[in-house]
Short mmCIF file of C-alpha atoms and ligand atoms in Angstrom, two decimals:
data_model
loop_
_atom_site.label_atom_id
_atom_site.label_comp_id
_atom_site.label_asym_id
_atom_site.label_seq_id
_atom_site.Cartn_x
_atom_site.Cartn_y
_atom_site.Cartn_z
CA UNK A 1 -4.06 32.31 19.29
CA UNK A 2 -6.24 34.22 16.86
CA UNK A 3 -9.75 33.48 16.05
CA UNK A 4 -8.94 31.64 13.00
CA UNK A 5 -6.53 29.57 14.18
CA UNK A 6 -8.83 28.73 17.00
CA UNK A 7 -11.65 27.33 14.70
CA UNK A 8 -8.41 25.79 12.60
CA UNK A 9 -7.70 23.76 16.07
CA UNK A 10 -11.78 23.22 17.19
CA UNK A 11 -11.83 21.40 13.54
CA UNK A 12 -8.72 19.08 14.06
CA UNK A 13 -9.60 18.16 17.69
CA UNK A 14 -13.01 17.09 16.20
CA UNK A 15 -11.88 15.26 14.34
CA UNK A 16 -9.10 13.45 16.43
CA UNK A 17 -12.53 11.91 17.86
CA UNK A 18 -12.02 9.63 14.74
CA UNK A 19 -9.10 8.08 15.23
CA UNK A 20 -8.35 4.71 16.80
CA UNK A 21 -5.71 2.95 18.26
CA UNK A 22 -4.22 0.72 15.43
CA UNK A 23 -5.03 2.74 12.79
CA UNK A 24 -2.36 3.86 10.05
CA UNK A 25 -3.32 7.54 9.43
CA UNK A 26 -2.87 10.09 6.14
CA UNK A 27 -1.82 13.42 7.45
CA UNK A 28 -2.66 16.55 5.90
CA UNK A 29 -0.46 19.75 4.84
CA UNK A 30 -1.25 23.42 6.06
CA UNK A 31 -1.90 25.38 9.10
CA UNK A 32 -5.48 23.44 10.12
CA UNK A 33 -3.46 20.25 9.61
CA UNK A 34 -0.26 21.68 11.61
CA UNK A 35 -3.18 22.06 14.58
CA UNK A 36 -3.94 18.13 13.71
CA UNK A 37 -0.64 16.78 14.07
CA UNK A 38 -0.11 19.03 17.27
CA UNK A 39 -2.97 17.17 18.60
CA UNK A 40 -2.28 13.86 17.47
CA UNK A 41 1.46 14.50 19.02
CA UNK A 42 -0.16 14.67 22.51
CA UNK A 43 -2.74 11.71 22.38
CA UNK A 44 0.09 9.41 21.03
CA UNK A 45 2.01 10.85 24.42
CA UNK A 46 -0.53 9.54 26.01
CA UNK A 47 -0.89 6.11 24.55
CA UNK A 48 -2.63 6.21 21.35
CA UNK A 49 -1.22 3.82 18.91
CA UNK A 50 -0.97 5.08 15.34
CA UNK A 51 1.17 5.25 12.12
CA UNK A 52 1.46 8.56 10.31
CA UNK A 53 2.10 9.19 6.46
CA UNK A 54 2.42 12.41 5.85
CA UNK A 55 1.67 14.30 2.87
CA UNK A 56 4.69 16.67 2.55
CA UNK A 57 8.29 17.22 4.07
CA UNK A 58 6.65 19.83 6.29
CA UNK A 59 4.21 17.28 7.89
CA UNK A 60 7.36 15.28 7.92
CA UNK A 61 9.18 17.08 9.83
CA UNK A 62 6.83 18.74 12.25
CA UNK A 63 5.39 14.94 12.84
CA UNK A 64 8.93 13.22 13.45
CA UNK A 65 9.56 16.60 15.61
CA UNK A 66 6.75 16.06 18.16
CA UNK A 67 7.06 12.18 18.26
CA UNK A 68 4.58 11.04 16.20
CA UNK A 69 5.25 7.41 14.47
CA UNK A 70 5.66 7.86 10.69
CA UNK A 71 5.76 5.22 7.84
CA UNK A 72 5.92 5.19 4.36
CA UNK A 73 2.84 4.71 1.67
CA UNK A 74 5.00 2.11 -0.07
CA UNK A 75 5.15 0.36 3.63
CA UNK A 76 1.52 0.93 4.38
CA UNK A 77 -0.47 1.13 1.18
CA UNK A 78 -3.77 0.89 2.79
CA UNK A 79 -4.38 3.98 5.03
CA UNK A 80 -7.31 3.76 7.37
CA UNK A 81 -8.08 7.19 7.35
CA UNK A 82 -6.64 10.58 5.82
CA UNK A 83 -7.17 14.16 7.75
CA UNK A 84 -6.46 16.99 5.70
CA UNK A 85 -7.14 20.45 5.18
CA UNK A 86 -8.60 22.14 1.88
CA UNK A 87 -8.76 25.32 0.02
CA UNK A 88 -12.90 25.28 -1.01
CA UNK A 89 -15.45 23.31 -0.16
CA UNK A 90 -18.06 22.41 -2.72
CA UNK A 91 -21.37 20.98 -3.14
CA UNK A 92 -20.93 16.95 -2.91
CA UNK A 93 -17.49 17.59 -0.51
CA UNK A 94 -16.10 18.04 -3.82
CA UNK A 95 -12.21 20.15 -3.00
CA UNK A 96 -9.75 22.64 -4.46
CA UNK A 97 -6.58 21.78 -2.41
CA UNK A 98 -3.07 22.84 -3.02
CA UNK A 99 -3.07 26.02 -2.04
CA UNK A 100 0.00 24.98 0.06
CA UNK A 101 1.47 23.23 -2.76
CA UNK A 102 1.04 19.60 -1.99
CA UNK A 103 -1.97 18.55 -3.88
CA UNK A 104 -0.24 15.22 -5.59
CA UNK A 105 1.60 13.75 -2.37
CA UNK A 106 -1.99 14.62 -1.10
CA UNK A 107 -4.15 13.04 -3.89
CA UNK A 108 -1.93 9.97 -3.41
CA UNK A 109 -2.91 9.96 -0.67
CA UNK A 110 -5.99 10.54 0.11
CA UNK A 111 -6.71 8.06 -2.40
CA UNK A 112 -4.89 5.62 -0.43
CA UNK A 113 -7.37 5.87 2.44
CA UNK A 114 -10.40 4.52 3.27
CA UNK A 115 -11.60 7.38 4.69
CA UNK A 116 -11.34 11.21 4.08
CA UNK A 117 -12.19 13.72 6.81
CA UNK A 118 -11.55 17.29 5.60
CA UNK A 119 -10.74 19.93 8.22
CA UNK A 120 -11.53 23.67 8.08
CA UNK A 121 -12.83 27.03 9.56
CA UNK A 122 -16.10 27.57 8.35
CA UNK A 123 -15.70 30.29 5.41
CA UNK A 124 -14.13 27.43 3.43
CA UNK A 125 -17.60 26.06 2.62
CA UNK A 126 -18.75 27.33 -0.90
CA UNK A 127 -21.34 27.46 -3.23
CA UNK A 128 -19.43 26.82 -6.31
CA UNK A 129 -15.79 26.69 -6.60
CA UNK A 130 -13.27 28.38 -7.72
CA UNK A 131 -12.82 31.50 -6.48
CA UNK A 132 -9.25 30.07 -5.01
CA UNK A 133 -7.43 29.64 -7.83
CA UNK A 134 -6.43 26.02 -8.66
CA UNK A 135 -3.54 24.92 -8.45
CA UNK A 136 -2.21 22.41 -11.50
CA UNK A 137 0.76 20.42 -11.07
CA UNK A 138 2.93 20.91 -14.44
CA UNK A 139 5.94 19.16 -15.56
CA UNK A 140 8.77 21.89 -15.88
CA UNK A 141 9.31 20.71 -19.57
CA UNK A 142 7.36 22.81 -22.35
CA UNK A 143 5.34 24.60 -19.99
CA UNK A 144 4.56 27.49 -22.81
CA UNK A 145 2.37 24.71 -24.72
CA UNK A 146 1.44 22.62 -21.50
CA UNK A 147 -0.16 26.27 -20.56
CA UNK A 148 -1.71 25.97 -24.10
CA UNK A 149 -3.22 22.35 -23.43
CA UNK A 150 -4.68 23.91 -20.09
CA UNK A 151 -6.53 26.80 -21.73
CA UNK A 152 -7.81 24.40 -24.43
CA UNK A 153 -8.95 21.46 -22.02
CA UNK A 154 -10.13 24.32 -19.44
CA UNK A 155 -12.20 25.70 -22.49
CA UNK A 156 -14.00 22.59 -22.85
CA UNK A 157 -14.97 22.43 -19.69
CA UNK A 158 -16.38 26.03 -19.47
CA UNK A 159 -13.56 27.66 -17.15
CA UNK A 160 -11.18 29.88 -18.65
CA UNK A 161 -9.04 32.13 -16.64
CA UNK A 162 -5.28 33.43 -16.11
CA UNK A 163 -2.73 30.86 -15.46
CA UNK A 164 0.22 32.15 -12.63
CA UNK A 165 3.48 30.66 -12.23
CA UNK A 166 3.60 29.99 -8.46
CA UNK A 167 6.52 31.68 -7.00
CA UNK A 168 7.91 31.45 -3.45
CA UNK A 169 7.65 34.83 -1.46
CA UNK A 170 11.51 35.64 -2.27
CA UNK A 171 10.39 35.43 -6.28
CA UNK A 172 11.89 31.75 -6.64
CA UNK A 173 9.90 30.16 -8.75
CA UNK A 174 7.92 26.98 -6.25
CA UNK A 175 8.99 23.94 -6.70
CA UNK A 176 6.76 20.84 -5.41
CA UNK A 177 8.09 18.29 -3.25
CA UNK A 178 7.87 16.00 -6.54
CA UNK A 179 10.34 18.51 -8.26
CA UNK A 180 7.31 19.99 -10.30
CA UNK A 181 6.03 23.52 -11.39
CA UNK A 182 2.69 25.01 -10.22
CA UNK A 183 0.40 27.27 -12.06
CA UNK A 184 -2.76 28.73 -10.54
CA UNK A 185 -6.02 29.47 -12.68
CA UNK A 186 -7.92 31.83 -11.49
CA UNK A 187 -11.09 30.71 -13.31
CA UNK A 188 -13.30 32.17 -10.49
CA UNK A 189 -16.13 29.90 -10.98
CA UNK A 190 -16.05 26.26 -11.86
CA UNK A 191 -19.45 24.97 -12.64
CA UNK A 192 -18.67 21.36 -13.59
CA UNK A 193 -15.66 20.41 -11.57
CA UNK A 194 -15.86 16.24 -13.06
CA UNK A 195 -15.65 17.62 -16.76
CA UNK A 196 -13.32 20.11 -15.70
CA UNK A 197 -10.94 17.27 -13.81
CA UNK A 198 -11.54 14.89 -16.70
CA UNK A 199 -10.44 17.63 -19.39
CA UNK A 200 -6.98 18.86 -17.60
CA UNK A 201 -6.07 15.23 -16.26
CA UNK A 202 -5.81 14.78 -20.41
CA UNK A 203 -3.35 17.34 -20.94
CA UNK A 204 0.12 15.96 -21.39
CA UNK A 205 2.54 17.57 -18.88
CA UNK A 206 -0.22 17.95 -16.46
CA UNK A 207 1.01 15.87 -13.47
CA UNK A 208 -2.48 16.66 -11.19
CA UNK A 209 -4.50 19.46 -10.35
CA UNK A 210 -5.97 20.12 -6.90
CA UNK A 211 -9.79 19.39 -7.62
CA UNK A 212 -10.55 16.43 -5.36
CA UNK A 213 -13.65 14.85 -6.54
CA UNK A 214 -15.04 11.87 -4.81
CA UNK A 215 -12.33 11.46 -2.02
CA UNK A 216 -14.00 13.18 0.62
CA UNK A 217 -16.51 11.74 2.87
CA UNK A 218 -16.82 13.90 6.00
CA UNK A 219 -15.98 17.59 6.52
CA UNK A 220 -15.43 19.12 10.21
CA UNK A 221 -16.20 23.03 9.38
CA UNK A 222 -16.08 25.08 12.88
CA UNK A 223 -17.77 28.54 12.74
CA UNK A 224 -18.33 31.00 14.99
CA UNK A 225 -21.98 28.92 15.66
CA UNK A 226 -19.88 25.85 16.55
CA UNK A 227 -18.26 22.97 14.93
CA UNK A 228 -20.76 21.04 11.78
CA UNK A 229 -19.91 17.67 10.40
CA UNK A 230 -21.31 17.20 6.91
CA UNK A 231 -20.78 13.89 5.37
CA UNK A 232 -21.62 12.67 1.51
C1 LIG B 1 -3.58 21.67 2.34
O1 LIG B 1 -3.37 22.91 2.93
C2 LIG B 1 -4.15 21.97 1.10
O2 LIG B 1 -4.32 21.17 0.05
C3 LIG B 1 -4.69 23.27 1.09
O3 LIG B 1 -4.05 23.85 0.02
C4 LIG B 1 -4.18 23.86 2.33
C5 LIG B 1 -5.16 24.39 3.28
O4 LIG B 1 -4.39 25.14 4.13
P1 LIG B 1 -4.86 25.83 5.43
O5 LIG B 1 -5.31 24.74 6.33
O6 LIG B 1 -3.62 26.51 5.87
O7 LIG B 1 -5.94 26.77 5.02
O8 LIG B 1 -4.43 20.90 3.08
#
């Protein structure tokens, strides 16, 4: 295993020391969170007691792969705790996520959960975001004037920046698990994420965007010093 994925794996085991028998658990999307539900695989082998929602057909299908009990949000609306992964970390725990596509199924819920625990190697952690480019969920109706409404409400907000249709690595353009479009701003620094958040989420066609504001309350970093748990 490579050093990353190493500190990837230190960060989910971590924070396995979280979870409890009984409890009905959010699970993340992206390689820190594939080390998660790896982990969580082998503690429910040996007796842990949990239900899994996952946040995308990947964490589906790795999850119900390895054994791990899965329910719905619909079933279980009330999650005890979500683990996920995330693209920055700012000041205040504040997130860009979506980097692996997945931010609504992943707002939802994270929302959802009582908790948040973010997982991560340590060169996550940043000063101010935005140097990942985030990722807005778009309607793929009108996306020419949608991309207008972006630059407009981004404007506001102080960002402005290039907006990317995602595509898949075979030049498909990526389609969300919700059937929608994503376009990537590469604003490269975000100094009010709220006013930025509150501008875009007023954008008609914008379905979400990956800043995560508010939903995090502990993040597991591991470095090459060790593992750090910062909490807001
Ligand atoms: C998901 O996976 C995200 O929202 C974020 O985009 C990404 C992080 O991926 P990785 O753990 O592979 O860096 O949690």
């Amino acid at each position: 295993m490579s050093d990353a994925e190493t500190l990837k794996r230190q960060a989910a085991a971590q924070a396995l020391e979280y979870v409890r028998s009984g409890m009905k658990l959010g699970l993340g999307t992206g390689s820190t969170a594939r080390h998660l539900v790896d982990l969580l695989a082998l503690r429910v082998k040996e007796g842990l007691e949990v239900v899994g929602v996952p946040t995308s057909e990947a964490t589906r299908a790795q999850a119900e792969e390895l054994g791990v009990p899965l329910g719905t949000l619909d079933e279980h609306p009330v999650l005890d705790l979500c683990i996920d992964g995330a693209d920055e970390i700012g000041p205040d725990l504040t997130l860009i996520k979506g980097g692996g596509g997945a931010l609504l199924r992943e707002k939802i819920v994270a929302s959802a959960a009582k908790q948040m625990i973010v997982i991560a190697d340590a060169s996550k952690k940043v000063e101010v975001l935005g140097t990942f480019p985030l990722p807005i969920e778009v309607v793929d109706f009108g996306v020419a004037a949608i991309r207008r409404g972006i630059d407009r409400a981004a404007r506001a907000a102080g960002c402005h920046g290039l907006l990317t249709l995602r595509r898949r690595a075979d030049g498909h353009v990526f389609v969300t698990d919700q059937g929608h479009l994503i376009l990537d701003a590469a604003y490269g620094s975000i100094a009010n994420p709220t006013a930025l958040a509150a501008e875009l989420a007023n954008v008609p066609g914008v379905v979400e965007h990956g800043l995560f504001i508010n939903l995090a309350n502990r993040v597991i970093l591991a470095g090459a010093g060790g593992v750090t748990v910062i909490d807001r």
